[in-house]
Coordinates of C-alpha atoms and ligand atoms in Angstrom, one line a residue:
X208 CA 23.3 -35.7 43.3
X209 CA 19.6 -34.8 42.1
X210 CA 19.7 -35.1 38.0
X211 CA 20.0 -32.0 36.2
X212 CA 16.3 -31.2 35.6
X213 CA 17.6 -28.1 32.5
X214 CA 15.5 -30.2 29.4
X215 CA 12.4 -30.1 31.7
X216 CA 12.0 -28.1 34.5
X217 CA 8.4 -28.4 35.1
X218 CA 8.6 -32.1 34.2
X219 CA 6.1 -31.8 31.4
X220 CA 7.8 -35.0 29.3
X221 CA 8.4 -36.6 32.7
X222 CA 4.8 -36.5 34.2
X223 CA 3.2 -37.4 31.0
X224 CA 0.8 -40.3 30.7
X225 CA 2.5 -43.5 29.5
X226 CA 0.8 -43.5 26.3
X227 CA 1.2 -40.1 25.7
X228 CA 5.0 -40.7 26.4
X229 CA 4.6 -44.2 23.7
X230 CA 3.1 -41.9 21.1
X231 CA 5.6 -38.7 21.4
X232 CA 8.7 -41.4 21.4
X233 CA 7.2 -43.2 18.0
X234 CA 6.6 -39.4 16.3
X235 CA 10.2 -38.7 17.1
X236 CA 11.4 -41.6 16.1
X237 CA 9.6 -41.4 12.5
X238 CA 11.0 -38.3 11.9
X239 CA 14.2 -39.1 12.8
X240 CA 14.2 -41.8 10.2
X241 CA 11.5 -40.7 8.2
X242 CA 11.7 -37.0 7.8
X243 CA 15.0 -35.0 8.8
X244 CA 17.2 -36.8 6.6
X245 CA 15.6 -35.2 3.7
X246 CA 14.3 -32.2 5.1
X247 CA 16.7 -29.6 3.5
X248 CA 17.0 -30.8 0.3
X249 CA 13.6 -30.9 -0.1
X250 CA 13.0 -27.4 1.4
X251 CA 15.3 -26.1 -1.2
X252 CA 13.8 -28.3 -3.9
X253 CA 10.0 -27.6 -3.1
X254 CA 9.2 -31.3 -2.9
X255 CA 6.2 -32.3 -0.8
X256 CA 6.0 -36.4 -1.4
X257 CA 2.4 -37.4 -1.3
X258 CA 2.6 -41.0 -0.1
X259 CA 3.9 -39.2 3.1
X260 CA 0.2 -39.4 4.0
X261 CA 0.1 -42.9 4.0
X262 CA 2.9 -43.3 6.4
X263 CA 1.2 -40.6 8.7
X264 CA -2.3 -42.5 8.3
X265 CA 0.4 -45.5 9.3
X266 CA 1.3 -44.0 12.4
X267 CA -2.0 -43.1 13.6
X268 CA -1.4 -39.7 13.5
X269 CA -4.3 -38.4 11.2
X270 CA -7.4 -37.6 13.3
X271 CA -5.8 -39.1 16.2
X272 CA -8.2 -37.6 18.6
X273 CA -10.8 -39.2 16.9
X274 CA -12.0 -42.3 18.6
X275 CA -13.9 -44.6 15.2
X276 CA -13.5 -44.3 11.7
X277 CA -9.9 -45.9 12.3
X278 CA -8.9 -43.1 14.5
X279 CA -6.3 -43.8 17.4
X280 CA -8.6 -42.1 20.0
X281 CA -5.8 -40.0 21.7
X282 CA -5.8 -37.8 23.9
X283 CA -5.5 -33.6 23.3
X284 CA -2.2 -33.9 25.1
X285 CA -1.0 -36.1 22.6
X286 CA -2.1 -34.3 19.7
X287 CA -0.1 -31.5 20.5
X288 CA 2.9 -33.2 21.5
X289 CA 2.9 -34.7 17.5
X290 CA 2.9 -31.2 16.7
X291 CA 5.6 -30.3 18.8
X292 CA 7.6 -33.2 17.2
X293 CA 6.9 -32.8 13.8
X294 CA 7.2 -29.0 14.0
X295 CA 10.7 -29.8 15.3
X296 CA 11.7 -31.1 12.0
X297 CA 9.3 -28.7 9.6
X298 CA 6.4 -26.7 9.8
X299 CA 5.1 -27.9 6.5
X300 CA 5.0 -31.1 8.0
X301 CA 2.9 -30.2 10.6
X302 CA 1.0 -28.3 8.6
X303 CA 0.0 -31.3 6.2
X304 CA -1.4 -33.1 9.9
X305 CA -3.2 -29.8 11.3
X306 CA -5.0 -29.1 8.1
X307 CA -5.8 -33.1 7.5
X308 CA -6.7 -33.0 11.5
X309 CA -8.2 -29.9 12.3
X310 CA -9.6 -28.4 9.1
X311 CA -10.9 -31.5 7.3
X312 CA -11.2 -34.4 9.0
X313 CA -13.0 -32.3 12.7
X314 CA -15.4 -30.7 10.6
X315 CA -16.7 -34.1 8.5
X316 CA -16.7 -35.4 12.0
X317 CA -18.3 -32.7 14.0
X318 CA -20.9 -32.0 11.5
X319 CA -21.5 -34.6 9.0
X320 CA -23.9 -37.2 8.3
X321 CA -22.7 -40.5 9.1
X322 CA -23.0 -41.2 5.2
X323 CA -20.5 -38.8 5.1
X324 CA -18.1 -39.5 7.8
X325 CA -18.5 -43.4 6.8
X326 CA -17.4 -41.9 3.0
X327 CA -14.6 -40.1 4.0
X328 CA -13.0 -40.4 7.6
X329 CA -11.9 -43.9 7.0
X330 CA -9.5 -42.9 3.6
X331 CA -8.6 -39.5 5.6
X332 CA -7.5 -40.9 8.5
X333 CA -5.5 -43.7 7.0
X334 CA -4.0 -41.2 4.3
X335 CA -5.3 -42.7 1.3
X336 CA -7.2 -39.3 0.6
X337 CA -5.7 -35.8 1.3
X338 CA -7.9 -32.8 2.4
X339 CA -8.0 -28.7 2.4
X340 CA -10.0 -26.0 3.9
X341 CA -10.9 -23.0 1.7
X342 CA -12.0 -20.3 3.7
X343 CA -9.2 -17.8 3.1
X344 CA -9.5 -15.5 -0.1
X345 CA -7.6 -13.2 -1.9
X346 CA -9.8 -10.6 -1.0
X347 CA -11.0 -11.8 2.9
X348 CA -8.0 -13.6 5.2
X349 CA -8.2 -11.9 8.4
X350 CA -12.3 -11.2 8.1
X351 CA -13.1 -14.1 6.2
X352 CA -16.8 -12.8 6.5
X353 CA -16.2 -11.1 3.9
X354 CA -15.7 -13.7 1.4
X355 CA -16.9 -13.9 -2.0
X356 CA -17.8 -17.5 -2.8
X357 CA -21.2 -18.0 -2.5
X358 CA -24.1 -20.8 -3.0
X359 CA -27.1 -21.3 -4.2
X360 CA -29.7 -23.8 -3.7
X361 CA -31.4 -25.7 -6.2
X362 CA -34.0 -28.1 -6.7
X363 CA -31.4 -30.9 -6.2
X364 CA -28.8 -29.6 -4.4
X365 CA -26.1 -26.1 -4.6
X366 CA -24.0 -24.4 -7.5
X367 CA -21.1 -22.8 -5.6
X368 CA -19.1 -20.1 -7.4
X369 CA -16.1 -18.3 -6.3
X370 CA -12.8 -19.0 -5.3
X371 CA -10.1 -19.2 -2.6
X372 CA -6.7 -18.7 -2.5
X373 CA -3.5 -19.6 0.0
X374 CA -4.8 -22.9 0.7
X375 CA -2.7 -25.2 2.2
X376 CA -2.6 -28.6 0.0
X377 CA -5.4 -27.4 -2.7
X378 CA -2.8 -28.7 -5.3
X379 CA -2.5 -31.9 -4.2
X380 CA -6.2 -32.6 -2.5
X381 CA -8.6 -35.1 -3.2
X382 CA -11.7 -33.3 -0.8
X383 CA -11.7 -30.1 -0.7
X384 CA -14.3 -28.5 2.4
X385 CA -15.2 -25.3 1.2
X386 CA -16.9 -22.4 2.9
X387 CA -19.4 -20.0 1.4
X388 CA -22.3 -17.9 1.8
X389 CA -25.7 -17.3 0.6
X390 CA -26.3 -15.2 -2.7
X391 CA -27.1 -12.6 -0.8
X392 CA -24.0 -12.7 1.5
X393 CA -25.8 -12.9 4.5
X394 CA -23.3 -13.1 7.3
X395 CA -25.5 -16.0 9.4
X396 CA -25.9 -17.8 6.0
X397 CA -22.2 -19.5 5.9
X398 CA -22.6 -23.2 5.3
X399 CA -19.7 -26.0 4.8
X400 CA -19.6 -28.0 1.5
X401 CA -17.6 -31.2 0.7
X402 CA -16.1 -31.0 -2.4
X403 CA -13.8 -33.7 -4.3
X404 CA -11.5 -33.7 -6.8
X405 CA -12.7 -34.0 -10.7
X406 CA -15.9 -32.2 -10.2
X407 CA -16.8 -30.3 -13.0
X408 CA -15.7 -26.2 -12.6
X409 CA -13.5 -27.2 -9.9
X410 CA -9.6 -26.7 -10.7
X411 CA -6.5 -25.4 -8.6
X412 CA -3.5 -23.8 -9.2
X413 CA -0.4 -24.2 -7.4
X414 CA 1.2 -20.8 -5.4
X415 CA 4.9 -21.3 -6.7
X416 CA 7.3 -18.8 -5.6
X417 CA 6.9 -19.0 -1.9
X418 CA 9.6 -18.4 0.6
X419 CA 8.5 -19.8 3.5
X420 CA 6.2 -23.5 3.8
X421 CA 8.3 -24.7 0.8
X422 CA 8.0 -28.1 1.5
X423 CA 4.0 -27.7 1.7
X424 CA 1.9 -27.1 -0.8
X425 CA -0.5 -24.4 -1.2
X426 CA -2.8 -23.1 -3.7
X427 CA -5.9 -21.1 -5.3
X428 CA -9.1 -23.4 -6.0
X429 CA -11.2 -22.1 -8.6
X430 CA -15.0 -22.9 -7.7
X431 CA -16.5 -22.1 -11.1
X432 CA -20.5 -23.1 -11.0
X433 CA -20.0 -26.1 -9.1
X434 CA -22.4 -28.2 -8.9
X435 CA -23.1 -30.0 -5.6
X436 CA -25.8 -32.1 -4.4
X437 CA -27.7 -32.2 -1.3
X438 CA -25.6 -34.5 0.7
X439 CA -22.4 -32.8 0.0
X440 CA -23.2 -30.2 2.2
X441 CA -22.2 -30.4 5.9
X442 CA -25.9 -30.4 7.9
X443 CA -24.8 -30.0 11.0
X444 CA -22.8 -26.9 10.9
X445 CA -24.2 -23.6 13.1
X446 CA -22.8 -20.7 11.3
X447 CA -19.3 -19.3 12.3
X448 CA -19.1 -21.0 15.2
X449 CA -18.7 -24.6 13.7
X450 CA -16.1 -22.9 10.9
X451 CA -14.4 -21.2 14.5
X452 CA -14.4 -24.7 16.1
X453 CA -12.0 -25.7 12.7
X454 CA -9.6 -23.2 13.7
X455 CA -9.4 -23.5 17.3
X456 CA -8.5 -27.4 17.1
X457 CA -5.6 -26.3 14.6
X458 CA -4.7 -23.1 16.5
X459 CA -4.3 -25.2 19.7
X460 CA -2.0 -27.8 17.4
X461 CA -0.1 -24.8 16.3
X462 CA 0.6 -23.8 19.8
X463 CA 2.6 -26.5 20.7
X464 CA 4.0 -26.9 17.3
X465 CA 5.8 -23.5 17.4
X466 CA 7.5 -24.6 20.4
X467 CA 8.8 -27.6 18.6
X468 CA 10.2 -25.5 15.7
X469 CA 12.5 -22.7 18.7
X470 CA 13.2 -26.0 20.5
X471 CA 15.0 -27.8 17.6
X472 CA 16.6 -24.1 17.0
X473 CA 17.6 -23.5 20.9
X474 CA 18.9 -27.2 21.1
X475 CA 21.4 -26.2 17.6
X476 CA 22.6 -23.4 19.2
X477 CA 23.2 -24.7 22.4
X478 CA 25.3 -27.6 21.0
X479 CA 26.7 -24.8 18.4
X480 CA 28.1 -22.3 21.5
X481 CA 29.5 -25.3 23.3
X482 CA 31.9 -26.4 20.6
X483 CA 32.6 -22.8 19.2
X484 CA 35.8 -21.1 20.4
X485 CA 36.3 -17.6 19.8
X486 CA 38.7 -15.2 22.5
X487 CA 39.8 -18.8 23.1
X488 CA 37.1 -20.1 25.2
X489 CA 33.1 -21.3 23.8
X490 CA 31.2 -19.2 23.3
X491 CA 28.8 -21.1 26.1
X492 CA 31.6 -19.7 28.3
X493 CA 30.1 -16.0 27.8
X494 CA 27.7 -14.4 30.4
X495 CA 25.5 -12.5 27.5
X496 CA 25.0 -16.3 25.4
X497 CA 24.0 -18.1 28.5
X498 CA 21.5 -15.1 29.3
X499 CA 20.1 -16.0 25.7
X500 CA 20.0 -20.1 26.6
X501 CA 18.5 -19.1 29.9
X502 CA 15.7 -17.1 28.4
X503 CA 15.2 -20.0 25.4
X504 CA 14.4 -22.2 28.1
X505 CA 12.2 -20.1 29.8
X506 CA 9.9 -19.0 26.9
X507 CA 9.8 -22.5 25.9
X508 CA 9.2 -24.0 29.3
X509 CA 6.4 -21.8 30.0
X510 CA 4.8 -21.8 26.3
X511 CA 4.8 -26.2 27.0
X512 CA 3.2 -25.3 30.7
X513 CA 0.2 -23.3 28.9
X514 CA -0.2 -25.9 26.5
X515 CA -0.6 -28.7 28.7
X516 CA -2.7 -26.7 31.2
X517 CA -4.9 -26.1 27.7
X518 CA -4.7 -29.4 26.8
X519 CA -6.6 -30.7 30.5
X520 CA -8.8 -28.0 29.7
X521 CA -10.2 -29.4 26.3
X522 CA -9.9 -33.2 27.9
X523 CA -12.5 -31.6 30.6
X524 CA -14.6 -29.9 27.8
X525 CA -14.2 -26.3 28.6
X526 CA -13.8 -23.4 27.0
X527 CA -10.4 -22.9 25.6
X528 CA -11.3 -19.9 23.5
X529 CA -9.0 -17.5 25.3
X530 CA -6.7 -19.6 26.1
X531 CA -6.1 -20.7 22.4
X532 CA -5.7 -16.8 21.3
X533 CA -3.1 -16.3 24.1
X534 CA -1.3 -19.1 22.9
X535 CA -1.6 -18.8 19.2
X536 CA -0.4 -15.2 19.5
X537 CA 2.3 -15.4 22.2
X538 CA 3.7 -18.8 21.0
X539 CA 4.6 -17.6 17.9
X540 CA 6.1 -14.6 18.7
X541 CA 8.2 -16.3 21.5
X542 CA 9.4 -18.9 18.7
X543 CA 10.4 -16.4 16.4
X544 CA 12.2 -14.3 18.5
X545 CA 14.0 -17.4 20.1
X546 CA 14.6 -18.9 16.3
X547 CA 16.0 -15.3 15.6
X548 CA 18.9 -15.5 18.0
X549 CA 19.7 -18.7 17.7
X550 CA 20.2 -17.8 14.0
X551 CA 22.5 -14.8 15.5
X552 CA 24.4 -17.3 17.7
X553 CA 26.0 -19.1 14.9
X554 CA 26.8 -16.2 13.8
X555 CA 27.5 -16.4 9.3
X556 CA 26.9 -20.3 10.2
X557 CA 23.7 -19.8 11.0
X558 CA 22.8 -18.4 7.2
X559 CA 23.7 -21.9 5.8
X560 CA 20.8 -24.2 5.0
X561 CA 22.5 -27.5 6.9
X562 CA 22.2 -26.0 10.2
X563 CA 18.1 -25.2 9.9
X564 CA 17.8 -22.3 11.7
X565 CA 17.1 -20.0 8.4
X566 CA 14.3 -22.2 7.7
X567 CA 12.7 -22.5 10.6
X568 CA 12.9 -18.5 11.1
X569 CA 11.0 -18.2 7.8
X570 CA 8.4 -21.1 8.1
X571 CA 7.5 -19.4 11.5
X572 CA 6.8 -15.9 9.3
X573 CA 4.2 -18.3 7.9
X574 CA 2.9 -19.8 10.7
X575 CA 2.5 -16.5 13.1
X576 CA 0.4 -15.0 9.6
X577 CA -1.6 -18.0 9.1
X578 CA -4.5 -19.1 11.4
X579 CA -5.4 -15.7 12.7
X580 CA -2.4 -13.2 12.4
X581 CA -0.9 -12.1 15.6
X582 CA -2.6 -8.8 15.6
X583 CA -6.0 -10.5 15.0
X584 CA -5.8 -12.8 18.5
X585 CA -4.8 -9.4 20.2
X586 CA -8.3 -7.9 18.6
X587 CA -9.9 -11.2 19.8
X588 CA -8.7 -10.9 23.4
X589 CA -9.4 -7.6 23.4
X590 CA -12.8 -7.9 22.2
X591 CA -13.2 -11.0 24.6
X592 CA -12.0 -8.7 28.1
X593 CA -14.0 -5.1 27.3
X594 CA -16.9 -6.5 25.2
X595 CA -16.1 -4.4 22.5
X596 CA -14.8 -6.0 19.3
X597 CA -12.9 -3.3 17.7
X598 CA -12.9 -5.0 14.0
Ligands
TGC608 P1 -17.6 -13.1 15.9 O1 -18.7 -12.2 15.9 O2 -16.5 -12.9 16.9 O3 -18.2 -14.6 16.1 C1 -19.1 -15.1 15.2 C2 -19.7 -16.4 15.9 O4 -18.6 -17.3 16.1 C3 -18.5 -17.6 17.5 N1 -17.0 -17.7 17.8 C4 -16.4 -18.8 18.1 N2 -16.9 -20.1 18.2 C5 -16.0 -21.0 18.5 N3 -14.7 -20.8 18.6 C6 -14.2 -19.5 18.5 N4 -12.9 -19.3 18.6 C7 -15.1 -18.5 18.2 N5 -14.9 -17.2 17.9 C8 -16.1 -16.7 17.7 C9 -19.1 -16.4 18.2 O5 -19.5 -16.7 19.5 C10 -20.3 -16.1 17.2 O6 -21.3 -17.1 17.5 P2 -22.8 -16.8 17.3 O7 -23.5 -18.0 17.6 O8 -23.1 -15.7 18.3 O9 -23.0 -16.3 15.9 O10 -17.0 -13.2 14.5 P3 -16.3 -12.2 13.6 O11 -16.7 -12.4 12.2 O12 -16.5 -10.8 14.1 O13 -14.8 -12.7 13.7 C11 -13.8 -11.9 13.7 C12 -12.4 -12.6 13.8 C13 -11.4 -11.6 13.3 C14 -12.1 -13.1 15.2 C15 -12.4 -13.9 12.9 O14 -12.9 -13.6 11.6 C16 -11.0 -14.5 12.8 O15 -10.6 -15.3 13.6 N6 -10.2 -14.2 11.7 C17 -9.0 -14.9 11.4 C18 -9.2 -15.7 10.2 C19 -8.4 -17.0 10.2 O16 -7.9 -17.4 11.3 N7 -8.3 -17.7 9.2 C20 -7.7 -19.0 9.1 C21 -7.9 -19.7 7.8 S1 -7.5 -21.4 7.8 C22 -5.8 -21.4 7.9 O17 -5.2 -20.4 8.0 C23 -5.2 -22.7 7.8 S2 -3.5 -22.6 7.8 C24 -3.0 -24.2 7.6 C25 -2.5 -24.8 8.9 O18 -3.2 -24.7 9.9 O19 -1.5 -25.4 8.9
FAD609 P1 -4.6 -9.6 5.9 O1 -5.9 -9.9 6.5 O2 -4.6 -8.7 4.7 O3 -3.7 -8.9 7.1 C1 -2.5 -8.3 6.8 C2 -1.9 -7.8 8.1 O4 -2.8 -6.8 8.7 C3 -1.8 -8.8 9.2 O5 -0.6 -8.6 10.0 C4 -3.0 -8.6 10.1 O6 -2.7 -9.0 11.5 C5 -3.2 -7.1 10.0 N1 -4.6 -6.8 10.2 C6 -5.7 -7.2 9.6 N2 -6.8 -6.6 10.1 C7 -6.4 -5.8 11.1 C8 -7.0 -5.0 12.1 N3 -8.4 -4.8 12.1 N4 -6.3 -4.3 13.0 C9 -5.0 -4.5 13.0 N5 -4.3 -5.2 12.2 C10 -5.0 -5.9 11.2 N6 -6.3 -20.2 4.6 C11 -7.2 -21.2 4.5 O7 -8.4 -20.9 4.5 N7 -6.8 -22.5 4.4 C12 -5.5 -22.8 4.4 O8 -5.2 -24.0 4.3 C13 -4.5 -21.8 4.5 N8 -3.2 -22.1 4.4 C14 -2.3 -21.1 4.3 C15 -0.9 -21.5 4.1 C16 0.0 -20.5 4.0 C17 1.4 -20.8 3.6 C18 -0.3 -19.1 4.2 C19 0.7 -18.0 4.2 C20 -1.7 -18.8 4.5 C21 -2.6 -19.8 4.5 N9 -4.0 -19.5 4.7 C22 -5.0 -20.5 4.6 C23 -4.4 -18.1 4.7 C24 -4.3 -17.4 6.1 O9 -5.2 -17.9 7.0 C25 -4.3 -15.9 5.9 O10 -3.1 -15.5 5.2 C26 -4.5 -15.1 7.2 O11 -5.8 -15.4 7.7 C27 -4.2 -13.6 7.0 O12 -4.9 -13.1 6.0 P2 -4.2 -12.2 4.8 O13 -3.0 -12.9 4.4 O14 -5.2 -11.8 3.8 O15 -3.7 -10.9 5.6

């Protein structure tokens, strides 16, 4: 008899390349040793350790699509799939490697100097340095256009003034890429800066009573006359589309993430219905549970599909614009609503911390907000099919 083909019915896993396959099997295997054991306790506790880095920069998998600078040179297919496989254990955790990826280490490498990219990629990329992205403010999250923080050029180089709130690792960074605009908050103006810790007027403060994303940190900075000089400012950037090109790489990381977080859920409630009697037979036994397994697998299996056929995509340099907003938007909606019943499948069990679910369900509250909200990728493919943007 033919295996059972239920894990992998398009044979995503099976048909992928073999170092694709070598780098998913290591992820898993460091977070199985590395990361679950600890993973509720330090959810509850709020504790994000910082060496973690190191042991990511370890693995390769900070800026591991990059090729130099001491990056692994990996494919796209394998930079979701170590999203997928951390996500399976946290969504802070993949968080800390979108945001060092995507949002720091792209954006020195797509449009810095090579003084710049010999300064920092190196220390990012082996996790000796942390990074954030401030674009977000208290005032301007989903039109970020709007933001505050502006610069000003001087004889020598910029002040920047403003600030930024919900930023993923602010607390703990050591470079900080901050986004502003001109004094006169001209739209076209918006330049990238590259900031570092201990610069004078620059200070954080840690977001504390957060119930989802414990285990990552995330902050204000306070940008209070900053002074800059010339070459801390990112040359090469063209307006919003360099800023956009940040959030597409982590969007796309996101997107397979998500899946990672309702597979670890659907696989706990699968094993959960299997054991559980109740009317004296499993609950697996039950026509309307396996309907819920059957459409787990089917969400997830198709969400992987999209991935992977967006993953070809960005190896063949097109444009994955629409493709990123379908599966930003539709991934995490699928994962929380798979994530939800799981939780409902274990019924009062599924409330307890040991079994994950909970935790996942509210990290993914974070992760469908964050990154473009779900509403804003509808706007965005809206815009994209009539022509007309209706924000
Ligand atoms: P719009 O007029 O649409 O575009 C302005 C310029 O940008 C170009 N563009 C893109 N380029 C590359 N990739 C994309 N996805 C692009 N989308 C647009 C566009 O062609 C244009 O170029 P040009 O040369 O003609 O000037 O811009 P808009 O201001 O109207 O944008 C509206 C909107 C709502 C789509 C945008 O503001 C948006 O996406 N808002 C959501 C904000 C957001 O996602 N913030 C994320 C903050 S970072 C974060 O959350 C990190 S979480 C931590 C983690 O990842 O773990
Ligand atoms: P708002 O923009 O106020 O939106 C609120 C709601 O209104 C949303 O549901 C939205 O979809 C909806 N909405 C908005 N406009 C429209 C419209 N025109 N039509 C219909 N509906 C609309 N940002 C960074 O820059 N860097 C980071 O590292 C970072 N990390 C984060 C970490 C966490 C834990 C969180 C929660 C957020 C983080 N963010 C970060 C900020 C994040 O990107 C913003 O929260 C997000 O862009 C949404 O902005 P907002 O929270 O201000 O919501």
């Amino acid at each position: 008899m033919k295996e059972n083909t239920w894990f992998d019915p398009f044979f995503i896993f099976e048909n992928l390349s073999e170092e694709d396959k070598l780098i998913q099997k290591n992820v898993k295997q460091f977070c199985d040793t590395e990361l679950r054991p600890n993973v509720v306790k330090y959810n509850h506790d709020h504790i994000f350790d910082k060496e973690l880095y190191k042991e990511f920069g370890n693995l390769g998998i900070l800026g591991s699509t990059i090729k130099n600078y001491g990056g692994a040179g990996a494919s796209n297919t394998a930079y979701g799939l170590i999203n997928y496989e951390i996500e399976k254990v946290d969504s802070s955790y993949r968080s800390s490697i979108s945001v060092q990826s995507s949002l720091v280490i792209h954006p020195i490498y797509e449009f810095g100097s090579e003084e710049q990219k010999n300064n920092y990629l190196p220390d990012l990329i082996s996790g000796k340095t942390i990074g954030c992205f401030g674009l977000t403010e208290s005032e301007a999250g989903s039109d970020p256009s709007s933001m505050k923080t502006t610069y000003k050029t001087t004889k020598d180089g910029f002040i920047l003034n403003g600030s930024k709130n919900w930023i993923t690792n602010s607390p703990i960074a050591d470079v900080f890429i901050i986004w502003a605009l001109n004094e006169k908050h001209e739209n076209n103006s918006v330049k990238g800066f590259i900031l570092h810790k201990g610069m004078k007027g620059l200070s954080t403060q840690s977001i504390e009573n957060k119930t989802s994303l414990k285990i990552s940190p995330t902050g204000q900075i306070i940008i209070d006359k900053v002074f800059v000089n010339n070459s801390s400012c990112l040359q090469n950037t063209q307006g919003w589309s360099s800023v956009f090109s940040c959030l597409n790489k982590a969007r796309y990381g996101i997107s397979w993430g998500v899946l990672g977080s309702a597979t670890e859920c659907w696989l706990i409630a699968k094993e959960y219905v299997e054991n559980r009697i109740m009317f004296k037979k499993p609950l697996a036994a039950n026509q309307l549970i396996q309907k819920n397994l059957a459409d787990m697998q089917t969400e997830i299996n198709l969400g992987l599909s999209s991935c992977l056929l967006t993953a070809n995509a960005m190896n063949n340099n097109k444009n994955i614009i629409n493709a990123i907003s379908i599966l930003k938007r539709n991934n995490c909606k699928k994962s929380i609503d798979i994530v939800r019943d799981c939780r409902d499948m274990l019924g009062a069990n599924g409330l307890i911390e040991e079994y994950h679910i909970m935790r996942h369900l509210v990290n993914l509250e974070t992760v469908k907000t964050y990154e473009g909200a779900e509403n804003i990728h509808s706007l965005i493919l809206g815009k994209n099919q009539t022509g007309i943007a209706s924000f």
